[in-house]
Short mmCIF file of C-alpha atoms and ligand atoms in Angstrom, two decimals:
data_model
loop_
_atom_site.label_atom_id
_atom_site.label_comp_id
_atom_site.label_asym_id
_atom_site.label_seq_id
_atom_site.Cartn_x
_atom_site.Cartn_y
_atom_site.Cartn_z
CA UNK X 1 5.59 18.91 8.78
CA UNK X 2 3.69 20.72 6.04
CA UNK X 3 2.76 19.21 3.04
CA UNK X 4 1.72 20.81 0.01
CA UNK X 5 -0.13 17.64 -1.92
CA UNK X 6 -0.96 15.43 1.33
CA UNK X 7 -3.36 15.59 4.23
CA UNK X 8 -1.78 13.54 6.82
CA UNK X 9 -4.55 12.86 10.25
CA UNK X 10 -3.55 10.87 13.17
CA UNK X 11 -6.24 9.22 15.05
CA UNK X 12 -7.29 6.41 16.70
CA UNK X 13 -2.98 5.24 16.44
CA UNK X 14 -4.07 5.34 12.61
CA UNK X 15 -2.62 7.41 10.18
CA UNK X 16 -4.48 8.61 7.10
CA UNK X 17 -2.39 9.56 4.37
CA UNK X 18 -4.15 11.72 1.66
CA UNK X 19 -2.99 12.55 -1.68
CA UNK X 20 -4.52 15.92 -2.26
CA UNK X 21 -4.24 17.24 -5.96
CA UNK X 22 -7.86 16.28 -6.75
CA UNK X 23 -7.82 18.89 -9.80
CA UNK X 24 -4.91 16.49 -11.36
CA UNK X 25 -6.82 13.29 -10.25
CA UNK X 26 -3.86 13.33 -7.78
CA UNK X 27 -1.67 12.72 -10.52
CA UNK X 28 1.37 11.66 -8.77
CA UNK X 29 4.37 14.75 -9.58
CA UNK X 30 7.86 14.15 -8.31
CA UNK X 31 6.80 16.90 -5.56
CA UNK X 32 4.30 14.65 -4.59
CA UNK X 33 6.34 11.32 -3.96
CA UNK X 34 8.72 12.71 -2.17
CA UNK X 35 6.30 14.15 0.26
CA UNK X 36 5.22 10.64 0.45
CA UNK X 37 8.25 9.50 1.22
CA UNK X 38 8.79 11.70 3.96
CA UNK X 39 4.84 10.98 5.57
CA UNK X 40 5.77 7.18 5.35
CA UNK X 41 9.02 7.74 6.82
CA UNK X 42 7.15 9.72 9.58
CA UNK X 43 4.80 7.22 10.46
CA UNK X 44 6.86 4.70 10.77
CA UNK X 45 8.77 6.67 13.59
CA UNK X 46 5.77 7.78 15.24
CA UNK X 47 5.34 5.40 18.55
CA UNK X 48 2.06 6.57 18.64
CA UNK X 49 0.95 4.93 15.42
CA UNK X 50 -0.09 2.00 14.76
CA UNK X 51 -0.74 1.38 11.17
CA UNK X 52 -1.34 3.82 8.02
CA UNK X 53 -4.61 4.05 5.48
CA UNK X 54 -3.58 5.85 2.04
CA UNK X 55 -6.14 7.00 -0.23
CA UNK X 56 -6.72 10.05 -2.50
CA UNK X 57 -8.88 13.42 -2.22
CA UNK X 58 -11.94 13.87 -4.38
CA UNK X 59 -12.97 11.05 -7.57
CA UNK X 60 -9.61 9.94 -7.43
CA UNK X 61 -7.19 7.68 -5.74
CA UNK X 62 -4.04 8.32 -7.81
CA UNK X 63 -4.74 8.19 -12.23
CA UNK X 64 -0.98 7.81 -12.22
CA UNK X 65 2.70 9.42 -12.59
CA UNK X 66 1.90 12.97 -13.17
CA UNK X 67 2.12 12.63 -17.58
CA UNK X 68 3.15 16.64 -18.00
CA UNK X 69 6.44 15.62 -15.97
CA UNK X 70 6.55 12.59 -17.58
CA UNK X 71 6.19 14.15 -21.16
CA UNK X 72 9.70 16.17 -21.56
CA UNK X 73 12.00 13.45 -19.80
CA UNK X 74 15.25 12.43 -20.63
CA UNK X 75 16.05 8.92 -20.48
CA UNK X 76 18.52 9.03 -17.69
CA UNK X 77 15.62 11.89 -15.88
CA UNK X 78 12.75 8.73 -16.50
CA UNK X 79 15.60 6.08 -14.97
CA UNK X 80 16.04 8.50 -11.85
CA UNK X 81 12.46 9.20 -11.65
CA UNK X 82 11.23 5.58 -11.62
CA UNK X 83 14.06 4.56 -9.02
CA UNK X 84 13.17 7.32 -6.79
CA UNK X 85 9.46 6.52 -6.70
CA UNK X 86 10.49 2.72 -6.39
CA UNK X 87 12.26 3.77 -3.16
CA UNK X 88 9.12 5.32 -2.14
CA UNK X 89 7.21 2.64 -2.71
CA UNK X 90 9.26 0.21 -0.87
CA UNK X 91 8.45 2.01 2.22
CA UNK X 92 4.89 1.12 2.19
CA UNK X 93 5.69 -1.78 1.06
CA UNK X 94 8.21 -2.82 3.79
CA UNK X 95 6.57 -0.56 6.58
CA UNK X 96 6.41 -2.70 9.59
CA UNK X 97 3.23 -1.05 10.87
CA UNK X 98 0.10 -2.38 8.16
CA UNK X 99 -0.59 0.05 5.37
CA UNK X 100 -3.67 -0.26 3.65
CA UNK X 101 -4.72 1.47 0.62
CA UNK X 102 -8.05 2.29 0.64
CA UNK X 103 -8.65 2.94 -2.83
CA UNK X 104 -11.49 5.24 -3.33
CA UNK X 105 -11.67 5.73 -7.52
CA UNK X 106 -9.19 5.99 -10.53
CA UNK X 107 -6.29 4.03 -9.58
CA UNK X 108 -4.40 4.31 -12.68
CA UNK X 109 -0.70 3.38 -13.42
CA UNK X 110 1.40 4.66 -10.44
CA UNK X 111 -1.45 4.62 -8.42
CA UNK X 112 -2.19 0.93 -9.04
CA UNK X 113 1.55 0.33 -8.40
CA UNK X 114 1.33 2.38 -5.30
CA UNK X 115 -1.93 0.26 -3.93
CA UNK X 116 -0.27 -2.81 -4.80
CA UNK X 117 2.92 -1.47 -2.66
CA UNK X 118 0.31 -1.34 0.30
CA UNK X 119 -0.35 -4.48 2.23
CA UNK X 120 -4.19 -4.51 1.35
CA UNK X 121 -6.24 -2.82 -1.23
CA UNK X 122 -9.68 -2.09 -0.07
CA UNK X 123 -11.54 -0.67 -3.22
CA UNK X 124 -14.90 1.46 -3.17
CA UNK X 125 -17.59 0.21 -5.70
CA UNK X 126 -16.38 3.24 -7.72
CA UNK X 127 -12.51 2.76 -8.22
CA UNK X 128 -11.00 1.89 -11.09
CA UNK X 129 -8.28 0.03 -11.83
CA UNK X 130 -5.75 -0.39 -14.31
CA UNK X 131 -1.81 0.44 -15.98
CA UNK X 132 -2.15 2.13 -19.23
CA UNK X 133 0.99 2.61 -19.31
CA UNK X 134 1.44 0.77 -22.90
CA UNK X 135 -1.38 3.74 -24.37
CA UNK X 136 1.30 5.82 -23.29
CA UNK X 137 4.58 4.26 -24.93
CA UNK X 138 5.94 3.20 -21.90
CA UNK X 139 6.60 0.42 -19.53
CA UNK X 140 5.48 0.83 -15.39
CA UNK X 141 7.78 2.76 -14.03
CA UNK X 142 7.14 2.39 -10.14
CA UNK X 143 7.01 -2.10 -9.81
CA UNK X 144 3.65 -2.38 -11.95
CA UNK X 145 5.68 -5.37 -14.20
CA UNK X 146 6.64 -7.02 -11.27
CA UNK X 147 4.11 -6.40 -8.39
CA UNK X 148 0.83 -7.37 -10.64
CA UNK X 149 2.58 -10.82 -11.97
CA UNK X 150 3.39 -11.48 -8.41
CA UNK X 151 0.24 -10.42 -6.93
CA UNK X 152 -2.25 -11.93 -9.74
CA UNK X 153 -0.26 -13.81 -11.58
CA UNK X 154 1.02 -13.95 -15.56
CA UNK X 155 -1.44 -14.22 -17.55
CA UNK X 156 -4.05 -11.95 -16.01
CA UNK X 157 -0.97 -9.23 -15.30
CA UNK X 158 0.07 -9.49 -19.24
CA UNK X 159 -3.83 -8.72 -19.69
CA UNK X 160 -3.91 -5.64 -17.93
CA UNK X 161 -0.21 -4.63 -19.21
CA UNK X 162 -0.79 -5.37 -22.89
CA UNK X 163 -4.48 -4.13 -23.57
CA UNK X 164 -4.04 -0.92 -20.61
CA UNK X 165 -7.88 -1.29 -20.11
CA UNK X 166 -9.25 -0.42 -16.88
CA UNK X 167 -11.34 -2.66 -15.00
CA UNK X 168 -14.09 -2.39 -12.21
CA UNK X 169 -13.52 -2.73 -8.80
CA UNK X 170 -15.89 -6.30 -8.78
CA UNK X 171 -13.21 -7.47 -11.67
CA UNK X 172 -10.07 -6.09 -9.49
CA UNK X 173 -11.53 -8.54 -6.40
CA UNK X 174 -11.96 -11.51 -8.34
CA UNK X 175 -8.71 -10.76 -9.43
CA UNK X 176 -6.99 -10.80 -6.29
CA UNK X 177 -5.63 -6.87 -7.18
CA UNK X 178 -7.87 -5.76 -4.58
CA UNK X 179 -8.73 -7.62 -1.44
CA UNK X 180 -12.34 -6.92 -0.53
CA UNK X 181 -14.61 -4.45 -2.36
CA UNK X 182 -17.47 -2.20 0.00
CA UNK X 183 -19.74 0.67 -1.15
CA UNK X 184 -17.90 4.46 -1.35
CA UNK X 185 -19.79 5.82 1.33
CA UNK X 186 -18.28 3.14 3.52
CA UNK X 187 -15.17 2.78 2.52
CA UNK X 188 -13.17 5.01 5.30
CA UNK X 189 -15.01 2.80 7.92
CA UNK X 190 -14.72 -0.12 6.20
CA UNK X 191 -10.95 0.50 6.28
CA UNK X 192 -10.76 1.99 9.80
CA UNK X 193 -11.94 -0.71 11.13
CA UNK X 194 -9.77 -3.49 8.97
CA UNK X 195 -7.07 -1.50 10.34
CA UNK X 196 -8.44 -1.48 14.10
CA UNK X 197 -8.75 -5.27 14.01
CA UNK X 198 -4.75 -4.98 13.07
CA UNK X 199 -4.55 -2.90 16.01
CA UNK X 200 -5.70 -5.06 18.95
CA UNK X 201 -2.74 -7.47 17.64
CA UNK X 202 0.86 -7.53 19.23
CA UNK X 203 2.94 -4.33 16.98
CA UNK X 204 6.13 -6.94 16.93
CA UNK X 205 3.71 -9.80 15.81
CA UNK X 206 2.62 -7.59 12.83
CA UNK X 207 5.76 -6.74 11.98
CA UNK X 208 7.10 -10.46 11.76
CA UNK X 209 4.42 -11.36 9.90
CA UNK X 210 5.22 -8.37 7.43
CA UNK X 211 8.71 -8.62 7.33
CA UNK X 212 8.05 -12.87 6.91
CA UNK X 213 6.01 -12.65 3.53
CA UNK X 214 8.23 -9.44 2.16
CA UNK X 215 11.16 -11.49 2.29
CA UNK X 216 9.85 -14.86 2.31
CA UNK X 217 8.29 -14.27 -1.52
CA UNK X 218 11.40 -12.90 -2.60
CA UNK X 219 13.25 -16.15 -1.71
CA UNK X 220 12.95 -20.15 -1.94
CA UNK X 221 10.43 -22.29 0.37
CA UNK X 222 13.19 -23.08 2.36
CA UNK X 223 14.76 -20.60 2.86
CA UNK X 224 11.26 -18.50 3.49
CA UNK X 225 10.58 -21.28 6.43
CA UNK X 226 14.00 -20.49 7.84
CA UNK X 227 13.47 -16.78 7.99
CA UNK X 228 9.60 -17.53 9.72
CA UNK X 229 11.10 -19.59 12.43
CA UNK X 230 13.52 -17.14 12.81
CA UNK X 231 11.53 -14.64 13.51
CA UNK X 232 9.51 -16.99 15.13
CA UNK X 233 12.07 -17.84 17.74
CA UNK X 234 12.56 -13.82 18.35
CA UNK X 235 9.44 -13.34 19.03
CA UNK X 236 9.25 -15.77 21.88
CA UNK X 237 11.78 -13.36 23.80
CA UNK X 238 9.10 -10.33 23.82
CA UNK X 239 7.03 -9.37 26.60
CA UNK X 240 4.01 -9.24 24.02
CA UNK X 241 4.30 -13.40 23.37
CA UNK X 242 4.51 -13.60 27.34
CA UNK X 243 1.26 -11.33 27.49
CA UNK X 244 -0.30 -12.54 24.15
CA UNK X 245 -0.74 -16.37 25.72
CA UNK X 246 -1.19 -15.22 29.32
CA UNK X 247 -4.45 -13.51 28.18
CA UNK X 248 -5.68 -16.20 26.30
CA UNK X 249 -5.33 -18.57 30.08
CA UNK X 250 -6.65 -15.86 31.47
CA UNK X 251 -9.46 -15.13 29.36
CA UNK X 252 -8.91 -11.73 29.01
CA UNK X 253 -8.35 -9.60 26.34
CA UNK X 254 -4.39 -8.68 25.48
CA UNK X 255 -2.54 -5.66 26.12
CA UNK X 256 0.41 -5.49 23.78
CA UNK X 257 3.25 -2.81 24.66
CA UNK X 258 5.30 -3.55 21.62
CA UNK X 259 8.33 -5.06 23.95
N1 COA W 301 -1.13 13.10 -15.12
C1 COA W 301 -1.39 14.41 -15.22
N2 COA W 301 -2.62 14.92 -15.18
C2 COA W 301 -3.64 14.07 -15.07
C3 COA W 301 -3.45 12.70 -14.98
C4 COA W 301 -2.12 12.20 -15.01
N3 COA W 301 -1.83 10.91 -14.88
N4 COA W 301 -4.66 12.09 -14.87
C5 COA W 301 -5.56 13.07 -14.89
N5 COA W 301 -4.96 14.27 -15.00
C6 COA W 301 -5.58 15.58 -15.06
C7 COA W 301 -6.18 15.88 -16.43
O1 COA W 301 -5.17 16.34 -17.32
C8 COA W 301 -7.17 16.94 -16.08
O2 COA W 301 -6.49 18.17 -15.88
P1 COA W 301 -7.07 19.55 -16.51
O3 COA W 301 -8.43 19.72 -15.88
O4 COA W 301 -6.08 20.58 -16.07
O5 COA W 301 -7.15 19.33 -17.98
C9 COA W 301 -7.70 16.48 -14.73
O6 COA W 301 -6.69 15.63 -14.20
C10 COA W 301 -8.99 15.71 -14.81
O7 COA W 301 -8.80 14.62 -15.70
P2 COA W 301 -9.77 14.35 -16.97
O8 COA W 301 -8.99 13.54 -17.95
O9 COA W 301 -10.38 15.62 -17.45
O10 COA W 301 -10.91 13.47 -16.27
P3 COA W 301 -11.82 12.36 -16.96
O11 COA W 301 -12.84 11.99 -15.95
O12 COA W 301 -12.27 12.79 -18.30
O13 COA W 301 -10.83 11.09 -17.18
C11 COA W 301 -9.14 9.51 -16.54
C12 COA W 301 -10.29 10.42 -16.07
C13 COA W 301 -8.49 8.92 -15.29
C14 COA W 301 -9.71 8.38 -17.40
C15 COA W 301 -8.12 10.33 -17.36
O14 COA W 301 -7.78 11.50 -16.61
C16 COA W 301 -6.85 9.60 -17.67
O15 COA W 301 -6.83 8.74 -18.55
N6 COA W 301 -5.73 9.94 -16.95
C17 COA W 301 -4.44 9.37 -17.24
C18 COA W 301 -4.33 7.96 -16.69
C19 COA W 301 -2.96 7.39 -17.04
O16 COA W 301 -2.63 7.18 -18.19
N7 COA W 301 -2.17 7.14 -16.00
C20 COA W 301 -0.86 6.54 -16.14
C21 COA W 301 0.19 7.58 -16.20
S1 COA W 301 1.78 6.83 -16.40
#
């Protein structure tokens, strides 16, 4: 597949997703989520990869919906357009292989709602964060309401909503909006190797415990703790749990086949 506003490179079983319009600040045009869309989709599919980093090309990890589309929309075009990029986003979000955004500098509006899609945030010392969306006259259109509440809580998600300031990458890890915060010119490493760690794990394992906190924060206690020994109890059929313990009697590394 060719893409006209990503990079995609596989390496390693990781796949580095790249938005690539640095002259827009990789300003996120509807050309450019569906390509998204379609590189998610991909590496999900791929056997041969493991888990997916996302950043941006250039100063930029995404300063937000692209505002010249934005600018002429109809109602009913800004509806369509927010559900489509939601469905987008849900992919990363829901990907059963880790995604990590690895969020290099402006991470503005969509491109804060696409990092917080992402399993992790990893942020540079240089990235930005923030959803100015209010400066605008609008609302988030891509889960910024309800991921930031969720993800830092009320209060601190009003703040950001209400004022649309940015903040600092040290002020986006206290925070909680990004996970762990390393210096740009080790970023890529920094996030290679969070995602090798992932790698040595069992595939199914990572996926259970994906799929367990996806669903289990969208439901009660309860019910969360029913769908984690669920998945719990399907796990124990895999070749992987079999291998996973056998190495640890053994005292030998693992070697997962994702079965
Ligand atoms: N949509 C469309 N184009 C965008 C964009 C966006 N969200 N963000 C940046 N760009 C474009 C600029 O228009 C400019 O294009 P030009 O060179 O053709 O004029 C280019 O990217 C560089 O941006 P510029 O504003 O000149 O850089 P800066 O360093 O002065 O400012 C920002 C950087 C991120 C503070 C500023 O670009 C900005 O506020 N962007 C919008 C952020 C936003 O509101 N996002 C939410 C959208 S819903």
């Amino acid at each position: 597949m060719t893409y006209s506003n990503l990079t995609v490179d596989i390496a390693d079983r990781i796949a580095t997703i790249t938005v690539n319009r640095p002259d827009k600040l990789n300003a996120l045009n509807d050309a450019t989520i569906a390509e998204l869309g379609v590189a998610i989709d991909a590496a999900i599919a791929n056997d041969s990869v493991g888990a997916v980093i996302l950043t941006g090309a250039g100063r930029a990890f995404v300063a937000g919906a692209d505002i010249s589309e934005l600018a002429s929309q109809s109602p009913l075009e800004a509806q369509a357009r927010a559900r489509a990029g939601q469905t987008v986003f849900r992919k990363f979000e829901t990907s059963p292989k880790p995604t990590i955004a690895a969020v290099n500098g402006f991470s503005l509006g969509g491109g804060c709602e696409l990092a917080m899609a992402c399993h992790l945030r990893i942020a540079s010392d240089k990235a930005k964060f923030g959803q100015p969306e209010a400066k605008l006259g609008i609302v988030p259109g891509f889960g910024g309401s309800q991921r930031l509440p969720r993800l830092i809580g009320r209060g601190a998600a009003l703040k950001l909503l209400l004022t649309g300031d940015m903040i600092d990458a040290t002020e986006a890890h206290r925070l909680g909006l990004a996970d762990d915060v390393v210096p740009a010119d080790q970023l890529m490493d920094r996030v290679r190797a969070l995602a090798t760690t992932m790698l040595a794990n069992g595939p199914l394992a990572l996926a259970g415990c994906i799929d367990a906190v996806n669903r289990g924060l969208d439901t009660s206690l309860e019910e969360g703790c029913r769908i984690e020994s669920d998945l719990f109890g399907l796990l124990s059929a895999t070749a992987d749990m079999r291998e996973g313990m056998q190495a640890f009697l053994d005292k030998r590394p693992a070697t997962f086949t994702g079965r």
